[in-house]
XYZ file of C-alpha atoms in Angstrom:
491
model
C -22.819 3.101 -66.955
C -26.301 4.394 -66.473
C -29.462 2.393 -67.751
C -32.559 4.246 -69.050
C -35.856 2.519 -68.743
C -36.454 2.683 -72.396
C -33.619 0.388 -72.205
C -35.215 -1.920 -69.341
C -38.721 -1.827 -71.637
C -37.246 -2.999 -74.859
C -34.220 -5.777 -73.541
C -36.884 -7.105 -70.431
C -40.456 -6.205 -70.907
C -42.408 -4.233 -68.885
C -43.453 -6.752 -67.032
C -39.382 -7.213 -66.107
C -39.348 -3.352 -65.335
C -42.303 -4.179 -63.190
C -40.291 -6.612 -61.082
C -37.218 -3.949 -61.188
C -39.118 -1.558 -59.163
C -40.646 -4.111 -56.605
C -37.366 -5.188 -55.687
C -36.190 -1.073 -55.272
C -39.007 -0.467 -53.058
C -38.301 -3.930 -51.166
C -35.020 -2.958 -50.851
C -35.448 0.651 -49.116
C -38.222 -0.854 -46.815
C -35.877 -4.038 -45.863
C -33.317 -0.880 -45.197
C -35.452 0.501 -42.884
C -36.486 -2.833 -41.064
C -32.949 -3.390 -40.239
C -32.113 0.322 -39.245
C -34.975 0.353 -36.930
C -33.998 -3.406 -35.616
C -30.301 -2.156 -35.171
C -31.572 0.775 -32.963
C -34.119 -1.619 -31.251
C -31.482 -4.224 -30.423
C -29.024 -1.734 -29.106
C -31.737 -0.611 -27.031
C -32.119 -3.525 -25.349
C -28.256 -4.431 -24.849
C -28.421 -0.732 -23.298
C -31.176 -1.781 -20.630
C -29.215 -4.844 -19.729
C -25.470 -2.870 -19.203
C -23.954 -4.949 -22.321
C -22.793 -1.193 -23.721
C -19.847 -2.553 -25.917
C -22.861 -5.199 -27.366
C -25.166 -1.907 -27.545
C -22.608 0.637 -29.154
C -21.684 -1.747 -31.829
C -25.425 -2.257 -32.744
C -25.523 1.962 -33.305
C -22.344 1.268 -35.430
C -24.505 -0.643 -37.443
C -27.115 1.794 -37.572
C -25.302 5.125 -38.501
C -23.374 3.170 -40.821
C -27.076 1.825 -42.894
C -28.333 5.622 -42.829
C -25.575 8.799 -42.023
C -28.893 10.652 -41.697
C -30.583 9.322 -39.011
C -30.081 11.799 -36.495
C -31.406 8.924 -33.571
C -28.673 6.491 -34.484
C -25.831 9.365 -33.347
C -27.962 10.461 -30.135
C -28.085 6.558 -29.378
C -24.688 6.095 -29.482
C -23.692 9.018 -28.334
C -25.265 7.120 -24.967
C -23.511 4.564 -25.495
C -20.318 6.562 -25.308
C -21.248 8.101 -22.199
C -22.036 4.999 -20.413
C -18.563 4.127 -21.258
C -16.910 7.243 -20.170
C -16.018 8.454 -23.511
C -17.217 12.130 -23.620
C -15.195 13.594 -26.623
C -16.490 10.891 -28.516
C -20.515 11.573 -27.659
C -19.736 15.154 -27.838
C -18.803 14.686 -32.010
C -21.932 12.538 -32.306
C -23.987 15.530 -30.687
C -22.662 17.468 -32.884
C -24.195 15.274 -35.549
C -27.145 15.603 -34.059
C -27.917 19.050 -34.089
C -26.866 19.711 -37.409
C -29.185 17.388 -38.923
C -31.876 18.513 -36.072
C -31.432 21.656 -34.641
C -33.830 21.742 -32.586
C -33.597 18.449 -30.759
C -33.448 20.019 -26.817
C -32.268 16.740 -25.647
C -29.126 16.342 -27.170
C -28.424 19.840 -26.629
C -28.851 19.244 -22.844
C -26.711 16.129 -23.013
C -24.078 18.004 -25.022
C -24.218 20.705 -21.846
C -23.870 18.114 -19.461
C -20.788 16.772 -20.979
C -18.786 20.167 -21.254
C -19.513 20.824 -17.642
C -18.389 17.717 -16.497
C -15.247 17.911 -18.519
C -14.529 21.769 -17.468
C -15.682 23.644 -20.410
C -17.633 25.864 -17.968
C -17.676 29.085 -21.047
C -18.924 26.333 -23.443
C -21.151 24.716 -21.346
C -22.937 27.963 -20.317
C -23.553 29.399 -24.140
C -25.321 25.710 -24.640
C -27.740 26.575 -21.827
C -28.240 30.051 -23.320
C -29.226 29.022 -26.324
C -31.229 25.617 -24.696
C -32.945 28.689 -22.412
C -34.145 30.156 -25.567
C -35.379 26.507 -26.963
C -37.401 26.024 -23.552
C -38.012 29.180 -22.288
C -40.760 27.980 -19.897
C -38.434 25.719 -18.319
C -37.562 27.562 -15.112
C -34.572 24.751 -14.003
C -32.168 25.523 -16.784
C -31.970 28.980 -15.283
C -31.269 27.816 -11.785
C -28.245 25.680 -14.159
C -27.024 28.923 -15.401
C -26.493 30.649 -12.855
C -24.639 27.739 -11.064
C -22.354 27.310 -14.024
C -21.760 31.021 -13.594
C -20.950 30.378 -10.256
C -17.913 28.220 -11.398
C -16.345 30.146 -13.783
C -16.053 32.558 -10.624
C -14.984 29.805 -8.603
C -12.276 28.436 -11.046
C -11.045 32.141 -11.326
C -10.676 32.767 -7.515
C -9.051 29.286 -7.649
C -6.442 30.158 -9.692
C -5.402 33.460 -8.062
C -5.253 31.825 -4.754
C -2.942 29.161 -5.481
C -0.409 30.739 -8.581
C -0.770 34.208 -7.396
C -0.713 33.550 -3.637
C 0.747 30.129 -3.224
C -2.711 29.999 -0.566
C -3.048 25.940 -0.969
C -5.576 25.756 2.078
C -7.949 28.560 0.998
C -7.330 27.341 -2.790
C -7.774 23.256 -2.245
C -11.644 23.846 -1.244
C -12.810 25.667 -4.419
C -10.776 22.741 -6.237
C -13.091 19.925 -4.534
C -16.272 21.351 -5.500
C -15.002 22.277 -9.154
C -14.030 18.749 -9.566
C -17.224 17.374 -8.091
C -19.219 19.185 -10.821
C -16.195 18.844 -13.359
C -14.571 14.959 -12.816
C -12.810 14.457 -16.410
C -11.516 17.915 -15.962
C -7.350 17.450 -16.342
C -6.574 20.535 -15.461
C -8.366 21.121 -12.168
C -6.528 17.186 -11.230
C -3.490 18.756 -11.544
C -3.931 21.670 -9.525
C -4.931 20.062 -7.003
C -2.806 16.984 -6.894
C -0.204 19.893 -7.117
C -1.459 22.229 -4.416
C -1.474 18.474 -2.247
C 2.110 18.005 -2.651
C 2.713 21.390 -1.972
C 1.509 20.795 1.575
C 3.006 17.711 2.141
C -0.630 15.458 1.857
C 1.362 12.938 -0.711
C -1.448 10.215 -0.446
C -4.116 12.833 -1.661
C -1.812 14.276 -4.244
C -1.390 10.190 -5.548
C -5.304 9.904 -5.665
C -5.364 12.872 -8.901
C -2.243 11.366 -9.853
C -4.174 8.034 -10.441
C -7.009 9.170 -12.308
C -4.649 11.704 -14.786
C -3.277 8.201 -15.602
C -6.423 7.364 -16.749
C -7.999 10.622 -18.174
C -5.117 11.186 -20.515
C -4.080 9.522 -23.124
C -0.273 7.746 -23.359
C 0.132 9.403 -20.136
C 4.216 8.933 -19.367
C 4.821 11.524 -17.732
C 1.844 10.971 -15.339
C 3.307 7.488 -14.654
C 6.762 8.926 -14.298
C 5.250 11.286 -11.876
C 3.250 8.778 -9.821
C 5.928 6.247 -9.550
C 8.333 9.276 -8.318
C 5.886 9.954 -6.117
C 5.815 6.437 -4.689
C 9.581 6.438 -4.691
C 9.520 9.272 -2.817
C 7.082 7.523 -0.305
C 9.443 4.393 0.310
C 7.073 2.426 -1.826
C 9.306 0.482 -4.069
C 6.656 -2.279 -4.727
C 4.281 0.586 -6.284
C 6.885 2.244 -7.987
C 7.961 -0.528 -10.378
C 4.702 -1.305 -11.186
C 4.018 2.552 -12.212
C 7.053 2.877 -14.194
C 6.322 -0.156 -15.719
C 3.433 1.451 -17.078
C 5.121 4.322 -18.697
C 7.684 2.199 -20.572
C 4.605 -0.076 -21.256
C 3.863 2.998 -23.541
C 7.188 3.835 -24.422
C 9.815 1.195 -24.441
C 12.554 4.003 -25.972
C 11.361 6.601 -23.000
C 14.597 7.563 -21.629
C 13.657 8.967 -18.206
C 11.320 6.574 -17.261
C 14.016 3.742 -18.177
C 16.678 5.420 -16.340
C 13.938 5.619 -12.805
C 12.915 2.050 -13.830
C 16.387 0.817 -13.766
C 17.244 2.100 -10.130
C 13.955 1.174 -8.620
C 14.242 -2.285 -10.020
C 17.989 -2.524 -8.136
C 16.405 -1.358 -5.672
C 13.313 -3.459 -5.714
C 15.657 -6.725 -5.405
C 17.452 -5.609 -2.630
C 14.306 -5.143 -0.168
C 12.352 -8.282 -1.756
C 15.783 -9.921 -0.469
C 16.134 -8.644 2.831
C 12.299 -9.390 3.515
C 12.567 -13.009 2.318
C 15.126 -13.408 4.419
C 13.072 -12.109 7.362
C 10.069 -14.272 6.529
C 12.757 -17.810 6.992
C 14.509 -16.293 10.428
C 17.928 -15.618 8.452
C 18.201 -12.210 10.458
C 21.815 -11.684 10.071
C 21.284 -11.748 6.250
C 18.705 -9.294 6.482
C 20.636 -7.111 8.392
C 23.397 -7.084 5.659
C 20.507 -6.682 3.127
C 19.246 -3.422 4.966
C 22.812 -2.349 5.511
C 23.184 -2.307 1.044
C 19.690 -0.724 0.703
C 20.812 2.147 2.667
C 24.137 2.598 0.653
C 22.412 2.653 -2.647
C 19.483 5.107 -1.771
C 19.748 8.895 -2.088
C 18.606 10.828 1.062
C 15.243 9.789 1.137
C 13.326 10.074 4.248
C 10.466 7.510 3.741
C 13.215 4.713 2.959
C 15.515 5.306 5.592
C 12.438 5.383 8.286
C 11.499 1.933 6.454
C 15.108 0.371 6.515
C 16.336 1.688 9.825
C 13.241 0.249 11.564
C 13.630 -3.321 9.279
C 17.486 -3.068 10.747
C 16.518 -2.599 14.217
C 13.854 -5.779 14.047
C 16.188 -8.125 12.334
C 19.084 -7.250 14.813
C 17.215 -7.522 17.891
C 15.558 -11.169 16.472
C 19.137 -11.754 15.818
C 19.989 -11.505 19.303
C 22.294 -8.675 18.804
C 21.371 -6.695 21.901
C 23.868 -4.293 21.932
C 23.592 -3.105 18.283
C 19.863 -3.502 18.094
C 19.181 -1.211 21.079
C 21.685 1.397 19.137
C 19.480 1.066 15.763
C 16.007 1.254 17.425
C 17.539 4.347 19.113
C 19.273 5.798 16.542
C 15.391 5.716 14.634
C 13.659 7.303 17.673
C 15.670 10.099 17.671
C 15.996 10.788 13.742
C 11.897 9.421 13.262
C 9.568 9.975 15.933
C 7.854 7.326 18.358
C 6.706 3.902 16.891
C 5.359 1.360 18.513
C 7.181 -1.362 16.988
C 10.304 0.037 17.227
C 10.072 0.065 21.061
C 8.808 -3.282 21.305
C 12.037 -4.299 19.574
C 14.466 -2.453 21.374
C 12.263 -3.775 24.815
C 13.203 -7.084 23.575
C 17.073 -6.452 22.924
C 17.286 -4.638 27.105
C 15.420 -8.485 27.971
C 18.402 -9.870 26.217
C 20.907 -7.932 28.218
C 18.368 -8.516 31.395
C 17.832 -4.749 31.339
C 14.512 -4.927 32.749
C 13.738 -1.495 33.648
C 14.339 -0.388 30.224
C 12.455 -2.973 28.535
C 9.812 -2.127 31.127
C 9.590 1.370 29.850
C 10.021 0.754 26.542
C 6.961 -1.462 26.556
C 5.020 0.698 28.355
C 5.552 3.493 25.648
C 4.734 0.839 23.364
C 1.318 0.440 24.691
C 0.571 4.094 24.931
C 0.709 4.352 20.826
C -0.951 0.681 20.563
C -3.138 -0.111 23.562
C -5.081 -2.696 21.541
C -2.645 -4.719 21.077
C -2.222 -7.662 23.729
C 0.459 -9.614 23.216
C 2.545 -5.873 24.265
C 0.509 -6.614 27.154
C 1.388 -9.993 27.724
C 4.925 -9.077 27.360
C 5.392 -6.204 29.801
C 4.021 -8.502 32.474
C 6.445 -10.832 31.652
C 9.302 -8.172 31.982
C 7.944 -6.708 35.632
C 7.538 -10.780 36.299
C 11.115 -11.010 34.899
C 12.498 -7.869 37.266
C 10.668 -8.711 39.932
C 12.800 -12.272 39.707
C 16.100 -10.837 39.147
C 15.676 -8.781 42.737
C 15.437 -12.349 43.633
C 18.110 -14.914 42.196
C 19.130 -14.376 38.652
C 20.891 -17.737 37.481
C 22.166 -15.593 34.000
C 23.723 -13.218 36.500
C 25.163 -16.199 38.608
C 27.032 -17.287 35.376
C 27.677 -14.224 34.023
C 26.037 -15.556 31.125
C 23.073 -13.280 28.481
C 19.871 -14.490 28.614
C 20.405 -15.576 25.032
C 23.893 -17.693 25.899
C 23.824 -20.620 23.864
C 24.152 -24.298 26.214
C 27.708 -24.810 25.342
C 28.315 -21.130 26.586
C 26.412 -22.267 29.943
C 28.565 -25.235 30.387
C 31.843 -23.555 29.988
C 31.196 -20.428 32.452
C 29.982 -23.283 35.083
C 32.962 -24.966 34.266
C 35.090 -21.954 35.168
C 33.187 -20.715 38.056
C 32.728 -24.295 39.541
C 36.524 -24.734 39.622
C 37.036 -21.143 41.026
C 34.507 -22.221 43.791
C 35.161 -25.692 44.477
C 34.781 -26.121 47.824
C 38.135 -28.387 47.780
C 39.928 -25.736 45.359
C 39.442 -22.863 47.391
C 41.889 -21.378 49.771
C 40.086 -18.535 51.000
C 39.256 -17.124 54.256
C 35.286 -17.839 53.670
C 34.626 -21.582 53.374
C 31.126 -21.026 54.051
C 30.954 -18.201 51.300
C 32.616 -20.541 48.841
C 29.906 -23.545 49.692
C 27.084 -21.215 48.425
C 28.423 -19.524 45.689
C 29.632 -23.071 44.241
C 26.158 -24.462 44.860
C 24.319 -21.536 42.981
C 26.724 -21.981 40.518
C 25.378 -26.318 39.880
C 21.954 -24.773 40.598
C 22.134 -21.805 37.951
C 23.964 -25.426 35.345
C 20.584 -27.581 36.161
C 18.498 -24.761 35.479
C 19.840 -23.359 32.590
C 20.996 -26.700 30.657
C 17.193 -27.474 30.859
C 14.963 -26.376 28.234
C 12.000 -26.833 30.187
C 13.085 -25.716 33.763
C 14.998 -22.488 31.767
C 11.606 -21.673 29.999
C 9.915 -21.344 33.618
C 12.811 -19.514 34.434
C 12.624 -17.110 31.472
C 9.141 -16.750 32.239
C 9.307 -15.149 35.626
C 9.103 -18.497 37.454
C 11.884 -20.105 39.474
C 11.979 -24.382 39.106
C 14.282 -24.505 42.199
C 12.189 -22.200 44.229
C 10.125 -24.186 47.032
C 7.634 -21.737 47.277
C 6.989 -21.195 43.642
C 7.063 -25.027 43.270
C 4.441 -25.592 46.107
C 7.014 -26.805 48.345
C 9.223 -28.724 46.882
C 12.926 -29.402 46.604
C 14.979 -27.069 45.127
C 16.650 -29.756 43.461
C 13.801 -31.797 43.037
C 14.374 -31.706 39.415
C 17.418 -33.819 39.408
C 19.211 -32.967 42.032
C 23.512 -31.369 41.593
C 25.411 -32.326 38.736
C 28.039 -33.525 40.753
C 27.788 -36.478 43.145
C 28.174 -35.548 46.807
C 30.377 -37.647 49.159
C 30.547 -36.791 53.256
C 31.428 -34.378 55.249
C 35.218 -33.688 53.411
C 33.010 -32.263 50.161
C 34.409 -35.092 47.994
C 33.192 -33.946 44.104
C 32.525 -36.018 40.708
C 32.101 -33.768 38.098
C 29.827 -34.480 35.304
C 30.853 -32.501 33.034
C-alpha cells in the first residue's frame, strides 16, 4: 500500500520525513558505490586472467542496474575471453539498444560474427560502423576483405558439392577457417573433404574441435570414435564413445559401437600384456581371436598381423613366423620391424642369407637405428661361421634346440659314430665325425662357450682362441683309453 507524505508529516514529524529522504538519497548513492566497485573489481580480476572471478563480478553489476550499458560491454569481455561468443553477442545487443552509438561494441559485435562465419552479418555491422566512423579509412580495408569471403565460401562450396574438387576446395577452407575458427560448418567441410581423400588424421583434427564447438555433440563423438576405429585405434575409440554415452546413456548407436570396441578393447589389452611378461604363445592366440572378431578393417589387420609375426618369431616359431611376417609384406607394404622379425626367425633356422637381407632392408627404412646394425653384423659374423663349422648343423639341431634336445641328438649320432660301433669302410671318416659330434655336445651344453658360438665366435677354434686347445675348455665328454678307442660315456 502506498504512503503519502501527508501521512509521513502527521504519524513522524517532519523532522522523521527529513531522515526518510536522507536515507533514499543514501541509498541510491551507496547503489552506485557498489555498481561502480563491482565494475572496478571485475576489472581487475580481468587484468590478472581470473575471468570466471571477473564475469561473476559483471553478474553483480548488471544485476544492481539493467541499465548500465558498461556492465553488458564488460561482460560481454568476459565472455569472449572465455570463448563464449553467442553469449557476448546477446550482451552487445544490450548494448546498443541502450547506446546506439557506442562504436566499440559495434566493432566487437563484428568481430564476433566473422569469427563465427556470419560473413552477411558481419559485413552489414561494418556498413553501418563505416557510417559511425566515416573517417576511419581501416574499416573499409575490413569490408572489402569480408567481401572477399563470402566469395571465397561460395567458390568453396561449388568446388567440393558440385565438383567433388577436394584439392582445389581444401585451400579456400583453411583460410575461411583462419578468419572464421568457431565456424561449424566450414569444420565439417573440411574434415569431410579430408576423409574424402584419405588424410584421416587431418579429418580427426575438425572432428576434435566440432566436439567442442557444439553442444551435446553425439554424433560428433560417434563419428570420431568411428573414425579411430577405422584407424586401428581401439584405445581412442573407447574413450570417444565413452563420451557420447557420457551424454546419452539411452543412445542406441553409440552403445551398440561402444559394446564391440570394448570386446574388442580387452582382447588387444590382453594380447599386449601378455607381450610385455614374454608369454608369446598366448599372445599369439590373443592376435589369432582379434582377427576373428574384427570386420575387414585394414588398419587392424596391418596392426595384428605385424603383433602375430613379433610374438611368433620371439616365440621361436621360425617356420610360422617367417610365413606371418611374409604374409604382411605382401598384403601391407615394407616395415622395418616386420623384417627385423622375420631376420630373426631365418637366424633361428640358421638361414643366414635371408636374415642378411632382411636386415639390410631393415636398415634402408630405419638407418638410425643401431642395434639393426649391430645385428646384421652379427648375422654376416654368423654366415661367415657356418662356411666354417656349424656345431647346430653337426647335430642337426635349430639354433633354438633346447639342452635336453642337444643331449639326445649327440646321443644318437655318438652311437651311430662310435668309433667301436661302426662297421664301415671309413674308420678314419667315422673318428672325425664322432669327435665333431663330443665337440658340437661341449659346445652347445655350455651356456657360455654356446653364447660365443652364437655370436660369430668359435670356443674350440685355436685361432679365434689365440692358440689354444680346441678342447681347452674341458676337454671330450667321454674318457679316452689307448690306441683300441676304448669309450666311457658321460651321458
Amino acid at each position: 500500500m502506498a504512503l503519502s507524505t501527508e501521512y509521513f508529516l502527521f504519524e513522524f514529524g517532519a523532522s522523521s520525513f527529513v531522515y526518510l529522504f536522507l536515507y533514499h538519497i543514501l541509498h541510491y548513492k551507496l547503489c552506485l558505490c557498489a555498481q561502480h566497485s563491482y565494475l572496478d573489481v571485475g576489472l581487475t580480476y580481468l587484468a590478472q586472467g581470473q575471468i570466471g572471478e571477473a564475469l561473476q563480478q559483471f553478474h553483480n553489476a548488471v544485476e544492481e542496474d539493467p541499465k548500465n550499458y558498461i556492465a553488458y560491454y564488460r561482460r560481454a569481455t568476459a565472455y569472449l575471453a572465455l570463448g563464449k561468443g553467442k553469449a557476448a553477442l546477446d550482451d552487445l545487443e544490450v548494448v546498443m539498444r541502450i547506446k546506439p552509438g557506442f562504436t566499440a561494441a559495434r566493432n566487437q559485435k563484428a568481430g564476433i560474427l566473422l569469427k563465427l562465419g556470419d560473413f552477411k552479418e558481419c559485413l552489414n555491422e561494418y556498413l553501418e560502423l563505416q557510417e559511425l566512423s566515416p573517417s576511419d579509412g581501416s574499416i573499409g580495408q575490413t569490408i572489402e576483405q569480408v567481401r572477399s569471403y563470402l566469395s571465397m565460401y561460395t567458390e568453396a562450396q561449388e568446388l567440393i558439392y558440385h565438383d567433388n574438387d577436394f584439392g582445389s576446395g581444401l585451400p579456400l577452407l583453411d583460410r575461411l577457417i583462419d578468419a572464421a575458427p568457431w565456424n561449424t560448418q566450414l569444420r565439417e567441410m573440411r574434415s569431410n573433404s579430408f576423409l574424402a581423400i584419405g588424410e584421416h588424421q587431418k579429418a580427426l583434427l575438425d572432428l576434435k574441435q566440432l566436439t567442442k564447438l557444439i553442444n551435446d555433440n553425439t554424433n560428433g563423438f560417434l563419428k570420431l570414435s568411428k573414425l579411430y576405429f577405422q584407424l586401428g585405434d581401439d584405445e581412442q575409440s573407447l574413450a570417444e564413445i565413452r563420451e557420447c554415452l557420457k551424454l546419452d546413456p539411452d543412445h542406441k548407436e553409440c552403445f551398440k559401437h561402444y559394446k564391440f570396441v570394448k570386446k574388442l578393447n580387452k582382447i588387444t589389452s590382453s594380447m599386449h600384456d601378455h607381450y610385455e611378461n614374454q608369454r608369446y604363445n598366448e599372445c599369439v592366440e590373443r592376435v589369432d581371436v582379434a582377427l576373428q572378431i574384427i570386420p575387414e578393417n585394414q588398419a587392424f589387420l596391418e596392426k595384428l598381423t605385424s603383433k602375430k609375426c613379433r610374438c611368433l618369431s620371439k616365440d621361436k616359431q621360425a617356420s610360422k613366423a617367417i610365413e606371418v611376417c611374409s604374409t604382411y609384406l605382401d598384403k601391407f607394404g615394407e616395415n622395418w620391424e616386420v623384417y627385423e622379425d622375420r631376420a630373426e626367425a631365418h637366424l633361428q633356422e640358421a638361414d643366414y642369407e635371408s636374415a642378411i637381407s632382411d636386415l639390410e632392408s631393415a636398415i634402408k627404412l630405419n638407418d638410425h637405428a643401431q642395434h639393426l646394425k649391430e645385428a646384421l653384423e652379427q648375422a654376416r659374423k654368423s654366415l661367415k661361421q657356418s662356411q666354417k663349422r656349424d656345431y647346430y648343423k653337426i647335430l642337426g639341431v635349430k639354433r633354438t634346440a633346447s639342452k635336453q634336445e642337444i643331449n639326445k641328438a649327440y646321443r644318437k649320432l655318438a652311437q651311430e659314430w662310435h668309433p667301436d660301433k661302426y662297421d664301415g669302410p671309413n674308420k678314419e671318416q667315422a673318428q672325425k665325425k664322432f669327435m665333431d659330434v663330443a665337440s658340437a655336445k661341449e659346445v652347445l651344453t655350455n651356456p657360455e662357450m654356446r653364447q660365443k658360438f652364437d655370436n660369430g665366435e668359435d670356443p674350440l677354434d685355436p685361432e679365434q682362441q689365440r692358440g689354444g686347445h680346441p678342447f681347452q675348455h674341458g676337454g671330450f665328454p667321454f674318457d679316452f683309453q689307448g690306441g683300441n678307442f676304448h669309450f666311457k660315456f658321460k651321458f
